[in-house]
Tab-separated table of C-alpha atoms in Angstrom:
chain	number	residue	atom	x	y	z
A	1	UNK	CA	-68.972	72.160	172.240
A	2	UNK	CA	-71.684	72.098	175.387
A	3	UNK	CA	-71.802	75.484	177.351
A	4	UNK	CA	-73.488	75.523	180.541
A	5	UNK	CA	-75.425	79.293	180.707
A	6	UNK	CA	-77.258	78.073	184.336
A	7	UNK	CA	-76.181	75.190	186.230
A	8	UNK	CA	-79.462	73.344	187.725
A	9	UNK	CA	-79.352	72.918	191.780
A	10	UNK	CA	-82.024	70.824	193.671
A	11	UNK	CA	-83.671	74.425	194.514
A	12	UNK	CA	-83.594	74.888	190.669
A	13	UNK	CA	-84.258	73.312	187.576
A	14	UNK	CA	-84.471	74.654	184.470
A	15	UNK	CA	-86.599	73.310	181.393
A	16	UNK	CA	-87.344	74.106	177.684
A	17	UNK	CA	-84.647	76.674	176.562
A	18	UNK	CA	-85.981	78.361	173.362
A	19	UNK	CA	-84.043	80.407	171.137
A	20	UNK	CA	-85.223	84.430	169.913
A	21	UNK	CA	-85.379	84.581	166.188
A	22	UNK	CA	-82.231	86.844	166.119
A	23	UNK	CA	-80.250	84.989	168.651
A	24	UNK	CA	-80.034	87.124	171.051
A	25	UNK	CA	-82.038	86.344	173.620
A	26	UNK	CA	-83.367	82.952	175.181
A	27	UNK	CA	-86.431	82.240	176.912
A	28	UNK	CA	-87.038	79.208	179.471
A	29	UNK	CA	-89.103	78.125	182.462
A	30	UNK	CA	-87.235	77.507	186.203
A	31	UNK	CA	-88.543	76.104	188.972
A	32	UNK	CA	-87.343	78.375	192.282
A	33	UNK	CA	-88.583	78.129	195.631
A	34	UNK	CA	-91.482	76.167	194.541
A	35	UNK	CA	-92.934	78.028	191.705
A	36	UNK	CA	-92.336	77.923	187.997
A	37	UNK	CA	-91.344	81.182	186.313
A	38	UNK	CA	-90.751	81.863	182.367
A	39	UNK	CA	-87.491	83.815	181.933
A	40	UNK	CA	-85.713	85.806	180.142
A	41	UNK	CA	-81.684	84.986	179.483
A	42	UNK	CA	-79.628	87.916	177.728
A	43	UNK	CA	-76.632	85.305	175.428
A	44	UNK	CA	-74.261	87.807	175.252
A	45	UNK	CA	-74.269	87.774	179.096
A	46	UNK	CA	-75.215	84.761	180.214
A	47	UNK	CA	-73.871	85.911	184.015
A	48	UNK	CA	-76.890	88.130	184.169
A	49	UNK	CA	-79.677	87.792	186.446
A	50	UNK	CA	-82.323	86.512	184.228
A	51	UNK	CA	-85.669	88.418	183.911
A	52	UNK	CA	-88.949	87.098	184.678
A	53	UNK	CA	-91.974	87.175	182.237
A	54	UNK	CA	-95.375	87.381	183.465
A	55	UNK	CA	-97.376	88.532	186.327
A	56	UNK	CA	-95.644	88.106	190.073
A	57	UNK	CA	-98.803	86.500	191.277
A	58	UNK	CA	-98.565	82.808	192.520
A	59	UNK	CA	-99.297	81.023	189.176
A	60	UNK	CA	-97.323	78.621	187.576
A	61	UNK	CA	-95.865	79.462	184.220
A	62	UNK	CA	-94.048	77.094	182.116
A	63	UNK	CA	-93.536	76.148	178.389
A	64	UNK	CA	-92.480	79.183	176.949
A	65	UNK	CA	-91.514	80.059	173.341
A	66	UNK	CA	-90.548	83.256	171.006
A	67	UNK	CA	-93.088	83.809	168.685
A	68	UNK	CA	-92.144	84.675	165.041
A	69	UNK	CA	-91.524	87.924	165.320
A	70	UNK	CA	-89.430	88.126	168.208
A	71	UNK	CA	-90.977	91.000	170.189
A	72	UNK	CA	-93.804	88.142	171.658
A	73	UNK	CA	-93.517	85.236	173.741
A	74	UNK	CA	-96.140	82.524	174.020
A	75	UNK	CA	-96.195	80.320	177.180
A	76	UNK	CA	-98.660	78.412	179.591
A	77	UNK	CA	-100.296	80.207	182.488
A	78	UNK	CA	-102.164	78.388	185.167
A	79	UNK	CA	-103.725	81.374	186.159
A	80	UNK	CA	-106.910	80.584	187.865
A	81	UNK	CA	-105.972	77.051	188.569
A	82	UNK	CA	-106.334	75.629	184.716
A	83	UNK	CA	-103.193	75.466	182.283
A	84	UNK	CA	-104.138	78.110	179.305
A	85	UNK	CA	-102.026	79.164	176.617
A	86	UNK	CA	-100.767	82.914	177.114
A	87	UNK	CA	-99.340	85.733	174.983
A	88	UNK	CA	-97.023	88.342	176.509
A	89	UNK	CA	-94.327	90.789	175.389
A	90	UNK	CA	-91.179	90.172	175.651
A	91	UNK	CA	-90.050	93.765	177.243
A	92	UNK	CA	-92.378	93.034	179.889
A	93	UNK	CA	-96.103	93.877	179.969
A	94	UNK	CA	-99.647	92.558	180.209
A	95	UNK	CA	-100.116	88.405	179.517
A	96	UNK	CA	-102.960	87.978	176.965
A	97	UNK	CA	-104.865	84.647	177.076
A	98	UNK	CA	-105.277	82.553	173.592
A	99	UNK	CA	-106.922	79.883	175.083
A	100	UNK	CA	-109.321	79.196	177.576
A	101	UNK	CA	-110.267	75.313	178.164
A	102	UNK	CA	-111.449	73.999	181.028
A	103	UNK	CA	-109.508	70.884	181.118
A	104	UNK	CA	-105.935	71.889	180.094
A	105	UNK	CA	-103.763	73.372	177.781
A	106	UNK	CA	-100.011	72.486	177.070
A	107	UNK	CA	-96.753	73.087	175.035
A	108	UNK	CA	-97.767	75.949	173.034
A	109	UNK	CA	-95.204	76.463	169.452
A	110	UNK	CA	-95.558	79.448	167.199
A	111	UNK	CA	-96.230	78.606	163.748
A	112	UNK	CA	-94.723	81.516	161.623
A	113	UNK	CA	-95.931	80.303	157.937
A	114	UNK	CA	-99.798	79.552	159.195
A	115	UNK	CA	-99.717	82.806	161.722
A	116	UNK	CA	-101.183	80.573	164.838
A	117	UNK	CA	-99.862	78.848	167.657
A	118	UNK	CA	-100.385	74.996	167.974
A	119	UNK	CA	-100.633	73.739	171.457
A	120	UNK	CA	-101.704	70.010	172.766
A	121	UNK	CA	-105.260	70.217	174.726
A	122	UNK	CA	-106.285	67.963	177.323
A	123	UNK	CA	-109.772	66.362	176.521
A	124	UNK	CA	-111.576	63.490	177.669
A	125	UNK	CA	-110.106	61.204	174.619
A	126	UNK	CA	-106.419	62.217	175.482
A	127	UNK	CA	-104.430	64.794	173.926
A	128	UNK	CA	-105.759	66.697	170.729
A	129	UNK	CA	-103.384	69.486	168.715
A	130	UNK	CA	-105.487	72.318	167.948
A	131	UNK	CA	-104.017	75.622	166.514
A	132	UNK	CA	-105.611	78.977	167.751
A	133	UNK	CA	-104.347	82.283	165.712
A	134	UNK	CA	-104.081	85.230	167.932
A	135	UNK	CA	-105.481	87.629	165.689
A	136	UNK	CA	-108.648	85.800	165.777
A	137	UNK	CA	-111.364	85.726	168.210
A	138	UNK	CA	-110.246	87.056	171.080
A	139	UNK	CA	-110.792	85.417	174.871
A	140	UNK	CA	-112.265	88.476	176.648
A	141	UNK	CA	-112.878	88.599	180.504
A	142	UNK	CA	-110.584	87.974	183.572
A	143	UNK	CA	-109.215	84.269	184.201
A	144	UNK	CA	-111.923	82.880	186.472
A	145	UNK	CA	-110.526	81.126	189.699
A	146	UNK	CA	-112.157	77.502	190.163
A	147	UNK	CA	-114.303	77.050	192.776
A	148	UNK	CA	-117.837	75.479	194.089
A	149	UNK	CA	-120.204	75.314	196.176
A	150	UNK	CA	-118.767	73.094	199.217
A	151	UNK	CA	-122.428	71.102	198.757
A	152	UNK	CA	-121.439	70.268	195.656
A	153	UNK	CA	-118.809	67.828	196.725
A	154	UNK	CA	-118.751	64.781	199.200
A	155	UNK	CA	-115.941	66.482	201.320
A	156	UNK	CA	-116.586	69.999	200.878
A	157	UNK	CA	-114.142	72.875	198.268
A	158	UNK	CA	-111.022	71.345	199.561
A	159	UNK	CA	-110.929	68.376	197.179
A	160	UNK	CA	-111.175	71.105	193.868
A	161	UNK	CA	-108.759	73.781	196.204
A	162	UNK	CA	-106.283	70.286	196.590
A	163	UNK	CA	-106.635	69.103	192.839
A	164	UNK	CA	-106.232	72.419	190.927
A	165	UNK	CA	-105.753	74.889	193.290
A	166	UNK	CA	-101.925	76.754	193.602
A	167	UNK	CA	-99.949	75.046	196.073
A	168	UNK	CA	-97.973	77.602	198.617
A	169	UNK	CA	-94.151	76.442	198.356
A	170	UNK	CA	-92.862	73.242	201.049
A	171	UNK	CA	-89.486	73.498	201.887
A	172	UNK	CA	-87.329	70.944	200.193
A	173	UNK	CA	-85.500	68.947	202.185
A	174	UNK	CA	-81.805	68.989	202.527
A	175	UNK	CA	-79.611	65.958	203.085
A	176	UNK	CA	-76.130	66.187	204.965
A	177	UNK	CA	-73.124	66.095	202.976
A	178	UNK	CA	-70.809	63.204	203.989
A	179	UNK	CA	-68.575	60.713	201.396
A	180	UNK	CA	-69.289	57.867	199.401
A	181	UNK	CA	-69.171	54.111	200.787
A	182	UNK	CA	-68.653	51.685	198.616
């Protein structure tokens, strides 16, 4: 039997629904008004408003997942302009960074036997899986915007502000209604 908990609209889509350990809960990443959010569904009400994870700065987040012991969630952040992988509680709270590449970092999966997370990391040879445990060394500091030096480049800090930079929302367009010809 197929159940749909949130019907997808061209001003949202919805991506990578992931289970809690106990069922109750699941966790996914919508794109509204031109910014992705991880969420929150309750699925004994799947009516209610869903609750975002994360801070409600302007970063994309994206690629979530429950960690083992169901109190955690593990997503991507692109805080700062680069795709890391994040922790965060569940009940809401502080995001705590796991990774911190300088290229990217994608579709982060709790491994509950091993205690890490594996995630795929962009490098110049492709895609690599690399597993980080979150008990380990820690990534200390605030996420570091990217920027230069407009000297640095040919046509000045637009071309890094245009290539990794958040984007402000564009409108979608809307298309009149009208019937089919065949």
């Amino acid at each position: 039997r197929v159940t749909t908990l949130r019907a997808g609209t061209l001003d949202s889509v919805w991506t990578r629904p992931r289970w809690s350990p106990d069922g109750a809960r699941l966790v996914a990443g919508v794109q509204a008004n031109g910014r992705w959010r991880v969420v929150l569904l309750d699925a004994a009400r799947p009516d209610a408003a869903p609750r975002a994870l994360g801070p409600t700065d302007d970063a994309e987040r994206y690629d979530a997942a429950f960690a083992d012991d169901g109190r955690t969630v593990v997503y991507v952040s692109e805080a700062g302009g680069i795709p890391n992988v994040v922790l965060a509680p569940a009940a809401g709270g502080e995001e705590r960074p796991l990774t911190r590449v300088v290229s990217a970092a994608f579709a982060p999966l709790p491994a509950p036997r091993e205690g890490g997370v594996y995630f795929l990391h962009l490098t110049p040879r492709g895609l690599d899986l690399r597993r980080v445990a979150p008990d380990s060394t820690p990534v200390r500091g605030a996420t570091v915007a990217v920027q230069t030096a407009p000297a640095l480049l040919p046509r000045g800090n637009a071309a890094v502000t245009s290539a990794v930079a958040q984007r402000p929302p564009v409108p979608a367009p809307t298309f009149a209604a009208g019937p089919v010809r065949e």
